Short mmCIF file of C-alpha atoms in Angstrom, two decimals:
data_model
loop_
_atom_site.label_atom_id
_atom_site.label_comp_id
_atom_site.label_asym_id
_atom_site.label_seq_id
_atom_site.Cartn_x
_atom_site.Cartn_y
_atom_site.Cartn_z
CA ARG A 1 0.21 -0.03 0.17
CA ALA A 2 1.62 3.27 -1.43
CA ALA A 3 2.32 5.28 2.25
CA GLN A 4 4.12 7.98 -0.08
CA ASP A 5 2.70 10.52 -2.89
CA ARG A 6 5.83 9.92 -5.56
CA ALA A 7 7.09 11.82 -7.22
CA LEU A 8 6.59 10.14 -11.25
CA GLU A 9 9.41 9.55 -14.11
CA ASP A 10 6.89 12.53 -15.86
CA GLY A 11 6.77 15.23 -13.02
CA GLY A 12 3.92 14.49 -12.11
CA LYS A 13 2.85 12.65 -8.30
CA LEU A 14 1.55 9.17 -7.24
CA PHE A 15 -1.58 10.41 -5.71
CA GLU A 16 -3.28 12.42 -8.60
CA GLU A 17 -2.81 9.87 -11.02
CA ALA A 18 -5.38 8.05 -10.29
CA ALA A 19 -7.60 10.89 -11.12
CA ARG A 20 -7.47 10.29 -14.15
CA TRP A 21 -8.36 7.10 -15.03
CA ARG A 22 -11.50 6.07 -15.67
CA VAL A 23 -13.30 4.05 -13.60
CA LEU A 24 -13.24 0.28 -14.17
CA LYS A 25 -15.73 -0.88 -11.74
CA THR A 26 -17.73 -0.52 -8.87
CA THR A 27 -17.74 -3.27 -5.60
CA ALA A 28 -19.31 -3.72 -2.52
CA VAL A 29 -16.96 -5.49 0.05
CA GLU A 30 -17.60 -6.61 4.08
CA LEU A 31 -14.24 -4.67 6.49
CA GLU A 32 -14.52 -6.44 9.27
CA ALA A 33 -14.97 -3.97 12.93
CA ARG A 34 -11.37 -2.95 13.26
CA ARG A 35 -11.40 -1.42 17.00
CA PRO A 36 -13.62 -1.03 19.79
CA GLY A 37 -17.06 0.55 19.46
CA GLU A 38 -16.48 -0.23 15.06
CA LYS A 39 -19.05 -1.80 13.17
CA ARG A 40 -19.50 -4.59 10.32
CA ARG A 41 -20.41 -2.98 7.48
CA THR A 42 -20.46 -2.71 3.77
CA ALA A 43 -18.06 -0.10 1.22
CA THR A 44 -18.73 0.91 -2.15
CA LEU A 45 -15.43 0.98 -4.05
CA GLN A 46 -14.42 2.13 -7.11
CA VAL A 47 -11.49 0.83 -8.55
CA ARG A 48 -9.04 2.51 -11.51
CA ALA A 49 -6.05 0.93 -12.14
CA GLY A 50 -2.50 1.90 -14.44
CA VAL A 51 0.43 1.77 -14.56
CA VAL A 52 3.00 4.48 -13.31
CA ARG A 53 6.68 4.63 -13.11
CA LEU A 54 7.87 6.32 -9.84
CA LYS A 55 10.92 8.78 -10.20
CA ARG A 56 14.06 7.44 -8.57
CA PRO A 57 14.63 9.24 -5.39
CA LYS A 58 17.13 11.70 -4.48
CA THR A 59 18.27 9.66 -1.68
CA ALA A 60 18.75 6.14 -3.75
CA ASP A 61 21.56 4.65 -4.41
CA PRO A 62 23.16 6.32 -8.09
CA GLY A 63 23.14 2.92 -9.56
CA ASP A 64 19.33 2.63 -9.25
CA PRO A 65 17.74 2.49 -12.56
CA ALA A 66 16.67 5.71 -12.94
CA GLU A 67 12.39 4.85 -12.86
CA LEU A 68 10.09 1.59 -11.36
CA GLU A 69 7.77 0.39 -13.27
CA LEU A 70 4.77 -0.54 -11.64
CA THR A 71 0.94 -1.03 -11.25
CA LEU A 72 -1.46 1.06 -9.16
CA VAL A 73 -4.65 -0.08 -8.08
CA GLU A 74 -6.83 3.27 -6.60
CA ALA A 75 -10.03 1.97 -4.52
CA ARG A 76 -11.27 4.61 -2.74
CA GLU A 77 -15.43 4.22 -0.41
CA VAL A 78 -18.65 5.66 -2.32
CA GLY A 79 -20.98 7.08 -0.12
CA ALA A 80 -20.06 6.26 2.98
CA PRO A 81 -21.49 6.45 6.41
CA LYS A 82 -21.75 10.01 8.16
CA GLY A 83 -19.30 10.87 10.32
CA VAL A 84 -16.78 7.49 8.93
CA THR A 85 -13.47 7.72 7.39
CA PRO A 86 -14.12 6.06 3.82
CA VAL A 87 -11.49 3.48 2.54
CA HIS A 88 -9.13 4.87 -0.21
CA TRP A 89 -6.40 2.40 -0.91
CA ARG A 90 -3.10 2.96 -3.29
CA LEU A 91 -2.15 -0.18 -3.87
CA LEU A 92 1.40 -0.12 -6.09
CA SER A 93 2.33 -4.38 -7.73
CA THR A 94 4.21 -5.90 -10.34
CA LEU A 95 1.19 -7.20 -11.46
CA PRO A 96 -0.60 -6.37 -14.05
CA ALA A 97 -4.67 -5.10 -14.24
CA ASP A 98 -5.20 -4.36 -17.78
CA THR A 99 -8.95 -5.63 -16.60
CA ALA A 100 -11.21 -5.57 -13.71
CA GLU A 101 -10.85 -8.79 -12.65
CA GLN A 102 -7.38 -8.43 -12.42
CA ALA A 103 -7.34 -5.48 -10.25
CA ASP A 104 -10.34 -7.18 -8.18
CA GLU A 105 -7.79 -9.65 -7.51
CA ILE A 106 -5.11 -7.26 -6.04
CA ILE A 107 -7.40 -5.87 -4.15
CA GLN A 108 -8.54 -8.91 -2.38
CA PHE A 109 -4.55 -9.80 -2.13
CA TYR A 110 -4.56 -7.04 0.48
CA ARG A 111 -7.50 -7.91 2.03
CA LEU A 112 -5.59 -10.55 2.93
CA ARG A 113 -2.65 -9.31 4.27
CA TRP A 114 -3.93 -9.52 8.26
CA ARG A 115 -4.89 -13.95 7.29
CA ILE A 116 -0.54 -13.76 6.45
CA GLU A 117 0.37 -12.69 8.85
CA GLN A 118 -2.00 -14.27 11.61
CA VAL A 119 -0.40 -17.62 9.47
CA PHE A 120 3.16 -16.87 9.50
CA ARG A 121 2.66 -15.63 13.27
CA ALA A 122 1.22 -19.45 13.84
CA LEU A 123 3.96 -20.22 12.06
CA LYS A 124 6.58 -18.58 14.10
CA SER A 125 6.82 -16.47 17.54
CA ASP A 126 2.84 -17.63 18.37
CA GLY A 127 3.50 -20.87 17.66
CA LEU A 128 5.64 -23.16 15.92
CA LYS A 129 9.26 -20.64 16.76
CA LEU A 130 9.86 -22.49 12.80
CA PRO A 131 13.02 -19.40 12.62
CA GLU A 132 14.97 -21.44 16.33
CA VAL A 133 14.71 -25.05 14.07
CA GLN A 134 18.77 -25.52 13.62
CA MET A 135 19.69 -26.78 10.32
CA GLN A 136 22.78 -27.05 8.34
CA ASN A 137 20.73 -28.49 5.08
CA GLY A 138 18.55 -26.34 3.34
CA THR A 139 16.65 -29.00 1.75
CA LYS A 140 15.33 -30.61 4.46
CA LEU A 141 14.46 -26.95 6.56
CA LEU A 142 12.56 -25.72 3.18
CA LYS A 143 10.77 -29.58 3.77
CA LEU A 144 10.00 -29.08 7.99
CA ALA A 145 8.66 -25.28 6.98
CA ALA A 146 6.34 -27.11 4.59
CA LEU A 147 4.78 -29.12 7.35
CA GLY A 148 4.65 -26.28 9.32
CA LEU A 149 2.98 -24.16 6.95
CA ALA A 150 -0.10 -26.55 7.05
CA ALA A 151 0.33 -27.18 10.54
CA ALA A 152 -0.45 -23.19 11.26
CA VAL A 153 -3.40 -23.00 8.80
CA ARG A 154 -4.74 -26.72 10.83
CA ILE A 155 -4.10 -23.39 13.56
CA LEU A 156 -5.71 -20.87 11.80
CA GLN A 157 -8.70 -23.58 10.95
CA LEU A 158 -9.79 -23.80 14.61
CA VAL A 159 -9.14 -20.68 15.67
CA ASP A 160 -11.88 -19.44 12.61
CA ALA A 161 -14.31 -21.89 13.80
CA ARG A 162 -14.24 -20.89 18.34
CA ASP A 163 -18.02 -19.70 18.12
CA GLY A 164 -18.71 -22.48 16.51
CA SER A 165 -18.46 -23.87 12.54
CA LYS A 166 -20.80 -26.12 11.56
CA ARG A 167 -17.78 -27.36 9.52
CA PRO A 168 -17.73 -30.86 9.40
CA ALA A 169 -14.38 -31.66 12.23
CA LEU A 170 -13.14 -33.60 9.05
CA ASP A 171 -12.27 -31.31 8.01
CA VAL A 172 -9.56 -30.78 9.98
CA ALA A 173 -8.59 -34.64 11.38
CA ASP A 174 -8.82 -37.62 10.41
CA GLU A 175 -11.54 -40.38 11.46
CA PRO A 176 -9.64 -41.50 14.23
CA MET A 177 -8.26 -38.79 15.64
CA ILE A 178 -12.10 -37.75 16.01
CA GLU A 179 -12.58 -40.54 17.57
CA ALA A 180 -10.16 -39.49 20.53
CA ALA A 181 -11.85 -36.57 20.96
CA LEU A 182 -14.64 -38.06 21.68
CA ALA A 183 -13.05 -40.11 24.42
CA ILE A 184 -10.90 -37.15 25.49
CA GLY A 185 -13.62 -33.84 25.51
CA PRO A 186 -15.92 -34.96 28.16
CA THR A 187 -12.98 -35.06 30.58
CA LEU A 188 -12.28 -31.19 29.85
CA GLU A 189 -15.46 -30.45 30.92
CA GLY A 190 -16.07 -29.08 33.93
CA LYS A 191 -19.02 -27.84 36.60
CA THR A 192 -21.28 -24.61 35.41
CA VAL A 193 -22.55 -24.14 32.13
CA ARG A 194 -20.17 -22.11 30.68
CA GLN A 195 -17.15 -25.24 31.50
CA GLN A 196 -19.11 -27.40 29.26
CA ASN A 197 -18.86 -27.98 24.88
CA PRO A 198 -21.62 -25.75 23.51
CA HIS A 199 -21.12 -27.45 20.11
CA PRO A 200 -22.41 -29.98 17.93
CA PRO A 201 -20.00 -33.69 18.90
CA ARG A 202 -17.87 -33.68 15.22
CA SER A 203 -18.68 -30.27 14.51
CA LEU A 204 -15.20 -27.87 13.94
CA GLY A 205 -16.44 -25.94 16.51
CA TRP A 206 -16.61 -28.89 18.62
CA LEU A 207 -13.25 -29.91 18.52
CA ALA A 208 -11.68 -26.51 18.35
CA TRP A 209 -13.60 -26.64 21.28
CA ILE A 210 -11.78 -29.35 23.24
CA VAL A 211 -8.15 -27.97 21.35
CA ALA A 212 -9.07 -24.14 23.02
CA ARG A 213 -8.69 -26.64 26.45
CA MET A 214 -6.44 -29.01 26.03
CA GLY A 215 -4.23 -25.39 25.41
CA GLY A 216 -5.33 -23.81 28.31
CA TRP A 217 -8.11 -21.71 28.12
CA ASN A 218 -10.76 -21.76 31.12
CA CYS A 219 -13.93 -21.29 29.05
CA TYR A 220 -13.45 -17.20 30.03
CA TYR A 221 -12.45 -13.65 29.51
CA LYS A 222 -10.74 -13.75 26.09
CA PRO A 223 -11.07 -16.21 23.04
CA PRO A 224 -8.37 -18.65 22.75
CA GLY A 225 -6.22 -17.49 20.44
CA PRO A 226 -3.29 -18.49 18.15
CA LYS A 227 -0.23 -19.75 20.63
CA THR A 228 -3.27 -21.38 23.10
CA MET A 229 -4.38 -23.50 20.17
CA GLY A 230 -1.00 -24.65 19.00
CA ILE A 231 -0.34 -25.58 22.22
CA GLY A 232 -3.90 -27.54 22.55
CA TRP A 233 -2.92 -29.18 19.07
CA HIS A 234 -0.07 -30.54 20.42
CA ASP A 235 -1.55 -31.71 23.37
CA PHE A 236 -4.25 -33.44 22.02
CA THR A 237 -2.20 -35.34 18.95
CA GLN A 238 0.24 -36.41 21.70
CA HIS A 239 -3.97 -37.64 23.47
CA ALA A 240 -5.15 -38.93 20.47
CA ALA A 241 -2.04 -41.23 19.73
CA GLY A 242 -1.74 -42.70 23.32
CA PHE A 243 -5.28 -43.28 23.34
CA LEU A 244 -5.49 -45.33 19.84
CA LEU A 245 -2.09 -47.20 20.35
CA ALA A 246 -3.95 -48.17 23.57
CA ARG A 247 -7.40 -49.37 22.20
CA GLN A 248 -5.29 -51.51 19.74
CA LEU A 249 -3.96 -53.49 23.02
CA PRO A 250 -6.00 -56.60 24.30
CA GLN A 251 -8.82 -55.93 26.67
CA ASN A 252 -7.37 -59.05 28.91
CA VAL A 253 -3.66 -57.75 30.09
#
């Protein structure tokens, strides 16, 4: 997202450029509440896009190119509610935006930025702590990162489901692990209503509640985040492995 009104190679300014372009499309997007007191709302955006050539800043290395060609996509809100700051995004990209569909794709990438940050938080500081892994072989580290990325996505699926997703738990765990959850879940419930799993068995919300409890969530205060879900998933898989192993042992031993 462009934060500075940069100079263009032709003498113009970046923020003025899009005003001369035609509107590619008008689209409605859902905006989540980001601050206390805000509400989720629908914003109507006018989208413009074109190619700009940024002039090399005076403070840049003289060896840098004299200009840099990029795509600029502007999404400006029209008809914003009274008292609300209208959305105005100026997005610079190396991707083309010759069509409304291509411009919309760049906007969607930008809107996913917080989601992408959450994935990497789960992969690093708030979960799997991948940067702390020491390996001499780059190929092995790359394979570990791929496995870790899959685990981070699973953790976020559980976070998303904490409020009661009715998607099947099979989206995250296989049938043997769900059977283990059916056995483990009741042991995590307490005496109060808030300490009971309120979600339908075998739903993703139900599994997320179990994993959160195993991660240390007490059913009160703030909802479980990626860190709690990461700890809980690790403990759950260990308990599930023990449960499944015990089930295979002869019953008369």
